[in-house]
mmCIF file of C-alpha atoms and ligand atoms in Angstrom:
data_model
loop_
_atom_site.group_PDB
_atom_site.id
_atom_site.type_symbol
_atom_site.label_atom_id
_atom_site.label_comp_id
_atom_site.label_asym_id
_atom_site.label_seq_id
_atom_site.Cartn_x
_atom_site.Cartn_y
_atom_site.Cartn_z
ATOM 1 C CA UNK A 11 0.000 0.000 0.000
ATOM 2 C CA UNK A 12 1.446 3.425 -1.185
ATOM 3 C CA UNK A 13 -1.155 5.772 0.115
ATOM 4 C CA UNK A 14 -1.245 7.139 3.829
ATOM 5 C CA UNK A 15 -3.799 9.233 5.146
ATOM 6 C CA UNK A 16 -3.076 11.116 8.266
ATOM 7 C CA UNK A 17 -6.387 11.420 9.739
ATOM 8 C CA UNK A 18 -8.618 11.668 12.900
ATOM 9 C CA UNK A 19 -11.628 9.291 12.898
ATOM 10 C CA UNK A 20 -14.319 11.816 13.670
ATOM 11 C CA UNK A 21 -13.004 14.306 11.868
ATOM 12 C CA UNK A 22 -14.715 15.437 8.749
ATOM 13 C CA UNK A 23 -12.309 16.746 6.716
ATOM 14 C CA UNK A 24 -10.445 13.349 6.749
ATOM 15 C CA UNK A 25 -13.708 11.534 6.635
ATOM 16 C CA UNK A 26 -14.229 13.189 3.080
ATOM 17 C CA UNK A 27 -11.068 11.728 2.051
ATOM 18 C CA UNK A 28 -11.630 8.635 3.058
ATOM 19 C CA UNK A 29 -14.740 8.693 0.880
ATOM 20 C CA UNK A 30 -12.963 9.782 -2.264
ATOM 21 C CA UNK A 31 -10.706 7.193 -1.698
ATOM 22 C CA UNK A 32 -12.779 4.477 -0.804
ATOM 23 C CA UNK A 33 -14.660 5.363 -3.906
ATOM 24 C CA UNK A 34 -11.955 5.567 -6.451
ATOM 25 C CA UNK A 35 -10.889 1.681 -4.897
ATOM 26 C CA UNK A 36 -7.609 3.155 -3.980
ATOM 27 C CA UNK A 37 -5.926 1.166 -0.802
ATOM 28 C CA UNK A 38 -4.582 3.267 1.862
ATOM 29 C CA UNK A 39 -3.457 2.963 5.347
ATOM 30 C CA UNK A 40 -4.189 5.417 8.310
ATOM 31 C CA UNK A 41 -2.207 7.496 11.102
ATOM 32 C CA UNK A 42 -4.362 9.025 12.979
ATOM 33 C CA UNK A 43 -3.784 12.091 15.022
ATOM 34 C CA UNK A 44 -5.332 12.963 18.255
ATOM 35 C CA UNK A 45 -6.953 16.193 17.602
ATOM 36 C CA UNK A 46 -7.915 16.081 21.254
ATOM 37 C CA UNK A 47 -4.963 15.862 22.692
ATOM 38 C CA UNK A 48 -3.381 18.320 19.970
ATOM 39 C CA UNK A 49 -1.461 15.799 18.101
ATOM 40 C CA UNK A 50 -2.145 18.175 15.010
ATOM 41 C CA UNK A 51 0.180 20.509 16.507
ATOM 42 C CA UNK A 52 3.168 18.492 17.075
ATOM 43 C CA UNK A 53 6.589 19.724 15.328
ATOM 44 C CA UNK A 54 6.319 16.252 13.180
ATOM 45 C CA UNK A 55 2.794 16.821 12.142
ATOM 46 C CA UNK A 56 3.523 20.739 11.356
ATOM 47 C CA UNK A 57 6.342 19.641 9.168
ATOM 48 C CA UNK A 58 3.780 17.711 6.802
ATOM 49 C CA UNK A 59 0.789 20.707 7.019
ATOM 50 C CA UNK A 60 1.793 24.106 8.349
ATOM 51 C CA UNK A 61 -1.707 24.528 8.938
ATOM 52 C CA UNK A 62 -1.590 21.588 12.140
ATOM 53 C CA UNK A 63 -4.989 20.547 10.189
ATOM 54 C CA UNK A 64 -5.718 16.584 9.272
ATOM 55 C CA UNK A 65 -6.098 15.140 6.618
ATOM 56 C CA UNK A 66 -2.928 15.088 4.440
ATOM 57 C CA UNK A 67 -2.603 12.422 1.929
ATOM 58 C CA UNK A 68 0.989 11.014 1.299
ATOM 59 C CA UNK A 69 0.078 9.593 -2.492
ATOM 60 C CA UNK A 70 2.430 9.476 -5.623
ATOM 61 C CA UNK A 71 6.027 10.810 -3.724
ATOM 62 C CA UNK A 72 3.658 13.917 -2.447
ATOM 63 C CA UNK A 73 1.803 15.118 0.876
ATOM 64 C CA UNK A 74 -1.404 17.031 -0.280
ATOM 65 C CA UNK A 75 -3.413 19.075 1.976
ATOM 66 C CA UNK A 76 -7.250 19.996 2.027
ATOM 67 C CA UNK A 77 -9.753 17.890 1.448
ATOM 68 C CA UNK A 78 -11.462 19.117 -1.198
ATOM 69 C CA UNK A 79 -8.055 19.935 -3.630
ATOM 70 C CA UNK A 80 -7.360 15.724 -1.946
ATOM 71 C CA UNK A 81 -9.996 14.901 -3.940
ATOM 72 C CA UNK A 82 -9.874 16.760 -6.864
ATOM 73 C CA UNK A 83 -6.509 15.416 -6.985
ATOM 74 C CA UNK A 84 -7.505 11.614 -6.572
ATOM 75 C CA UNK A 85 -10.305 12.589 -9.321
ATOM 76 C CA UNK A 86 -7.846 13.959 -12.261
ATOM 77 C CA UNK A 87 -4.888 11.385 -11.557
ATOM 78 C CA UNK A 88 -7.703 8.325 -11.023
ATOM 79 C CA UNK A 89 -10.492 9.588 -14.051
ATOM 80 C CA UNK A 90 -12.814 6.277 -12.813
ATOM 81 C CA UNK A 91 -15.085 6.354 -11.418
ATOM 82 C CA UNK A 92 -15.671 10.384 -11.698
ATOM 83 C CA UNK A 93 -16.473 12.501 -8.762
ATOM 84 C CA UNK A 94 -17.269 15.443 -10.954
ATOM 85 C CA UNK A 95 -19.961 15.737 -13.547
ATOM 86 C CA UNK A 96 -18.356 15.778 -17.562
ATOM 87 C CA UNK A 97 -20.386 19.251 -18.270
ATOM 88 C CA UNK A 98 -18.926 22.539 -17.146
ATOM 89 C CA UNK A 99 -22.189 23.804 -15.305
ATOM 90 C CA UNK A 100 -22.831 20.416 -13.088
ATOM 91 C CA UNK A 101 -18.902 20.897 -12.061
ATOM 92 C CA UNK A 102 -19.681 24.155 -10.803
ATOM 93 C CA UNK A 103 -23.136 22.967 -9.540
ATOM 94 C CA UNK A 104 -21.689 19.905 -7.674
ATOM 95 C CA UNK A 105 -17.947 22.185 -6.441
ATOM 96 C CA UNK A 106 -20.496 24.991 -5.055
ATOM 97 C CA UNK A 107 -23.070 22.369 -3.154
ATOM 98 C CA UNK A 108 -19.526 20.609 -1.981
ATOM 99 C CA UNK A 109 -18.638 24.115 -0.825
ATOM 100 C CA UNK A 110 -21.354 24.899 1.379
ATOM 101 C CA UNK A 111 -20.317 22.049 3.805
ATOM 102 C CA UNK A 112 -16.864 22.921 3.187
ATOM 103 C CA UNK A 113 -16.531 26.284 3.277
ATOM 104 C CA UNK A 114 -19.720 27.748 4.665
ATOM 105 C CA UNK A 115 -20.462 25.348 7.745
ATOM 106 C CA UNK A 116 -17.490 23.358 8.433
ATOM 107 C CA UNK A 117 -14.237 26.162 9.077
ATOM 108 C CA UNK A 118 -16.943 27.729 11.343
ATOM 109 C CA UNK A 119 -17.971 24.631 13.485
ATOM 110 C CA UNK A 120 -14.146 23.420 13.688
ATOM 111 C CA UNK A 121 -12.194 22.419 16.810
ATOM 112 C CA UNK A 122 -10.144 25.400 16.768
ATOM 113 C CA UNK A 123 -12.688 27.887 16.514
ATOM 114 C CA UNK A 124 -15.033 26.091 19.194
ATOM 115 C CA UNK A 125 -12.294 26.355 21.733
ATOM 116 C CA UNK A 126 -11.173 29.881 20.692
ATOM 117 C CA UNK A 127 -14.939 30.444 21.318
ATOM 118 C CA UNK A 128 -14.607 29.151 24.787
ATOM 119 C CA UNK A 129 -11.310 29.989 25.941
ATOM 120 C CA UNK A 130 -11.030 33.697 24.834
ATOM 121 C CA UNK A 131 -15.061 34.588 24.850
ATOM 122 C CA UNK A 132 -15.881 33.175 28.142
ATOM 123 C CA UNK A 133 -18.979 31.016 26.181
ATOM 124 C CA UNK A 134 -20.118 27.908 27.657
ATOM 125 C CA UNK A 135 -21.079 24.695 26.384
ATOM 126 C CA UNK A 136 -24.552 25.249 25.578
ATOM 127 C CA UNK A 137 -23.347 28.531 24.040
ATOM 128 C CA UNK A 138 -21.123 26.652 21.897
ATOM 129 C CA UNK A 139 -23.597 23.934 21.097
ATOM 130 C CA UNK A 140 -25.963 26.390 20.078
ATOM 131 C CA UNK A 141 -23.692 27.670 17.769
ATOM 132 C CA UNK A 142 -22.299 24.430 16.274
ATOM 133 C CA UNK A 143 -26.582 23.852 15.456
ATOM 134 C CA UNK A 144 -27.317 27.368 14.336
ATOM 135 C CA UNK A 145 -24.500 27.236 11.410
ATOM 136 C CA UNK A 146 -25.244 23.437 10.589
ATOM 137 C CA UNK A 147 -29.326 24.606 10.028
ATOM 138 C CA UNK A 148 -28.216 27.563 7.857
ATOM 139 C CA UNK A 149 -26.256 25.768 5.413
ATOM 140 C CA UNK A 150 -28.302 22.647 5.423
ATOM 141 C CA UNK A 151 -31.580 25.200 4.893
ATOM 142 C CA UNK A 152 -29.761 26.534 1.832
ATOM 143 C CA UNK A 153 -28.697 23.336 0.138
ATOM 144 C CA UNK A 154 -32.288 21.342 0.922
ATOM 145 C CA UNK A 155 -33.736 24.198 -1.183
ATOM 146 C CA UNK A 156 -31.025 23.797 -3.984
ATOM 147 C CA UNK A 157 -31.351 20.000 -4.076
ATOM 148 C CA UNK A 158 -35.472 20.629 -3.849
ATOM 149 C CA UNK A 159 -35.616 22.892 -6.939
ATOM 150 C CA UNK A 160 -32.940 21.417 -9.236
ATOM 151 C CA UNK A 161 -33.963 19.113 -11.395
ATOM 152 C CA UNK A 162 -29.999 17.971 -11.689
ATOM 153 C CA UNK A 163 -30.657 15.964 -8.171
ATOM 154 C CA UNK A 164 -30.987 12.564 -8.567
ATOM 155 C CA UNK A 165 -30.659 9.679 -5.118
ATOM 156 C CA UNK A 166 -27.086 11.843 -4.832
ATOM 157 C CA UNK A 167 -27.034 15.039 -4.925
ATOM 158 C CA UNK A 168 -26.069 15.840 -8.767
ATOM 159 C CA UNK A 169 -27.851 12.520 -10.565
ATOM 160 C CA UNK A 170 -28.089 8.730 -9.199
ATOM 161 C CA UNK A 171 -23.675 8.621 -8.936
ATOM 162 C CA UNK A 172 -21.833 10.204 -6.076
ATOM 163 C CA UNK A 173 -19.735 13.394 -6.675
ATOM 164 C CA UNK A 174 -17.695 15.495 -4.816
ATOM 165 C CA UNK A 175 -21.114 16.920 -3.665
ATOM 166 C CA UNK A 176 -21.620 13.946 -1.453
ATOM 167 C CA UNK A 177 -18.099 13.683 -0.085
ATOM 168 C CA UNK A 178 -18.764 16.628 1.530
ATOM 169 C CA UNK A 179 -22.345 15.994 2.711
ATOM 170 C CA UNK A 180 -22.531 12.875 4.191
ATOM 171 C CA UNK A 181 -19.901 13.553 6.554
ATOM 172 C CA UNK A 182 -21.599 17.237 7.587
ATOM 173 C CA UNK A 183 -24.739 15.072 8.321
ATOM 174 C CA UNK A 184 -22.773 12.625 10.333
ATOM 175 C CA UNK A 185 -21.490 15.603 12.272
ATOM 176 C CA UNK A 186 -25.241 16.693 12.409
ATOM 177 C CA UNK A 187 -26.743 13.273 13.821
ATOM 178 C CA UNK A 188 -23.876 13.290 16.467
ATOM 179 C CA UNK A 189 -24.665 16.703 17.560
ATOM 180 C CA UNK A 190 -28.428 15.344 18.130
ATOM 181 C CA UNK A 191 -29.757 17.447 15.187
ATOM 182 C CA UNK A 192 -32.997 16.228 14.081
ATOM 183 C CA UNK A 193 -32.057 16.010 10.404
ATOM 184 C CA UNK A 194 -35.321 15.170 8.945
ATOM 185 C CA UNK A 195 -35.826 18.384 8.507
ATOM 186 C CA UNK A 196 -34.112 18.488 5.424
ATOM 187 C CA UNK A 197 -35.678 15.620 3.799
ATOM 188 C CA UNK A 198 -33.669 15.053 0.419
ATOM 189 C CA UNK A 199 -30.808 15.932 2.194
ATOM 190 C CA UNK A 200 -31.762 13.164 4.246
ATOM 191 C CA UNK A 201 -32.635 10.706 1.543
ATOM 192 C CA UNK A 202 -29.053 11.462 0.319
ATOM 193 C CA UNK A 203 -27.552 10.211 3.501
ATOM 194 C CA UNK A 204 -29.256 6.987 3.528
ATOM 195 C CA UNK A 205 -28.887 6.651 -0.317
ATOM 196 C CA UNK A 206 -25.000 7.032 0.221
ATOM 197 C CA UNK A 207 -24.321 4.987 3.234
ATOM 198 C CA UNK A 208 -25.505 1.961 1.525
ATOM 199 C CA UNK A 209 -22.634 2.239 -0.529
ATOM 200 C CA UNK A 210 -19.488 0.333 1.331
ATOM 201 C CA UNK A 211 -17.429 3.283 -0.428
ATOM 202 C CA UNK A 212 -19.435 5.607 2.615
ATOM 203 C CA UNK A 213 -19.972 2.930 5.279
ATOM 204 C CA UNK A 214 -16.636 1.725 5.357
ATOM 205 C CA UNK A 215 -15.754 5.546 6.051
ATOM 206 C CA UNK A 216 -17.740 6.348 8.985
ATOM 207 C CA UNK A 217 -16.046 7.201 12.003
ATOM 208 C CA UNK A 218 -17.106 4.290 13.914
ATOM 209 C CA UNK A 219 -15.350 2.049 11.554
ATOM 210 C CA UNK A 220 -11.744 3.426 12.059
ATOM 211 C CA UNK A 221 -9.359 2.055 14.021
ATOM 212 C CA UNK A 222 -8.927 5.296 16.087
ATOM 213 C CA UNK A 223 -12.174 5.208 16.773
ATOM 214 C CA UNK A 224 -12.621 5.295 20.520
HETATM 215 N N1 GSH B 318 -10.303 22.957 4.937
HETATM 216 C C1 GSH B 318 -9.600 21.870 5.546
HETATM 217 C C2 GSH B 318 -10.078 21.719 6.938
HETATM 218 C C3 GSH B 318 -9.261 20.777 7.737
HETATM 219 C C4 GSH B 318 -9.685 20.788 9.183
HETATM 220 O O1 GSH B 318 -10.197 21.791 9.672
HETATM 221 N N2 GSH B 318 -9.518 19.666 9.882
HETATM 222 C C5 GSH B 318 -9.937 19.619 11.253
HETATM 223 C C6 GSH B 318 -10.640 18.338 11.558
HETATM 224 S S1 GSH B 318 -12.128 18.167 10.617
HETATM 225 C C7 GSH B 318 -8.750 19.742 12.169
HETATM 226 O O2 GSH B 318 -7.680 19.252 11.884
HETATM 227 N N3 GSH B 318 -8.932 20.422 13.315
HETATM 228 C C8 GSH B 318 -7.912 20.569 14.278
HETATM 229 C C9 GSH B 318 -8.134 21.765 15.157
HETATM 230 O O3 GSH B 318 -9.181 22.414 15.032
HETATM 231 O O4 GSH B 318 -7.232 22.020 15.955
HETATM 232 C C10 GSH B 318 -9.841 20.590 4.750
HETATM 233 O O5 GSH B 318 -10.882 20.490 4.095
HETATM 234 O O6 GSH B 318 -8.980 19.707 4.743
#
């Protein structure tokens, strides 16, 4: 095995690169990092990622941060099966639903930002909590209406084949359900989640299922 994925199980960001490569059949073994503990800041770790962020992917001679460039990566080196769409406009369709987990919800909900929260605005758990639900709902209200009113969603969220759409979703929703979030709220957001963990590609992802997993 040639690839290694530095990784924490429950963190999302890795989880979304365990998806890609679960999906593209690519075998890969794990380190994981203690992002409790701050393992993410140790000298080692910092020399792979500046950023003290998991997941980087050691694949090919090279250590590749961020999840989403990760899998855009494993996606132009590894064409089959795709994880974006082969028309210009459902790339952009399925890279800006990807982004709203990515980029709208998760960076705002991360470890770091929780504790900075805590430690240097005096807020409290619930506080915190209430946060971590109040920026899952807004993003999830916005991409329930796109995936609603598009007639480009399928049982995934761009067609009946996962993209890089559902890389980023499933593991947002897992974050969601953990959080006690009554997701059926969103309901094809939903019926995306259960459409995708019947694939082993997903299931064999979850958190539970890594060997960190605690
Ligand atoms: N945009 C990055 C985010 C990476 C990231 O935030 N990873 C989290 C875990 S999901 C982390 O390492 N957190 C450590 C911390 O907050 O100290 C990506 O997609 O890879």
């Amino acid at each position: 095995v040639s690839a290694v994925l530095h990784g924490y199980f429950r963190s999302s960001a890795a989880f979304r690169a365990r998806i890609a490569l679960n999906l593209k059949g690519i075998a890969f073994t794990t380190v994981a990092h203690d992002l409790r503990a701050g393992a993410q800041r140790e000298e080692a770790y910092l020399a792979l990622n500046p950023a003290g962020l998991v997941p980087v992917l050691q694949i090919d001679g090279v250590a590749l941060t961020q999840s989403l460039a990760i899998c855009e990566y494993l996606d132009e080196t590894r064409p089959d099966p795709p994880l974006l769409p082969a028309d210009a406009v459902g790339r952009a369709r399925v890279r800006a639903l990807a982004q709203v987990c990515a980029c709208d919800i998760h960076p705002i909900n991360n470890l770091r930002v929780l504790r900075y929260l805590k430690a240097r605005f005096g807020q409290d758990q619930p506080a915190i909590d209430e946060w971590y639900r109040h920026w899952i709902a807004e993003g999830f209200d916005a991409l329930e209406e796109e995936l609603r009113r598009s007639p480009r969603t399928g049982r995934f969220c761009d067609g009946d084949s996962p993209t890089l759409a559902d890389v980023a979703l499933i593991p947002q929703v897992w974050n969601a359900l953990r959080s006690q979030i009554d997701v059926g709220a969103w309901p094809c957001i939903s019926s995306v989640y259960e459409v995708a963990l019947a694939l082993p590609a997903f299931e064999a992802a979850l958190p539970d299922r890594q060997p960190d997993a605690i």
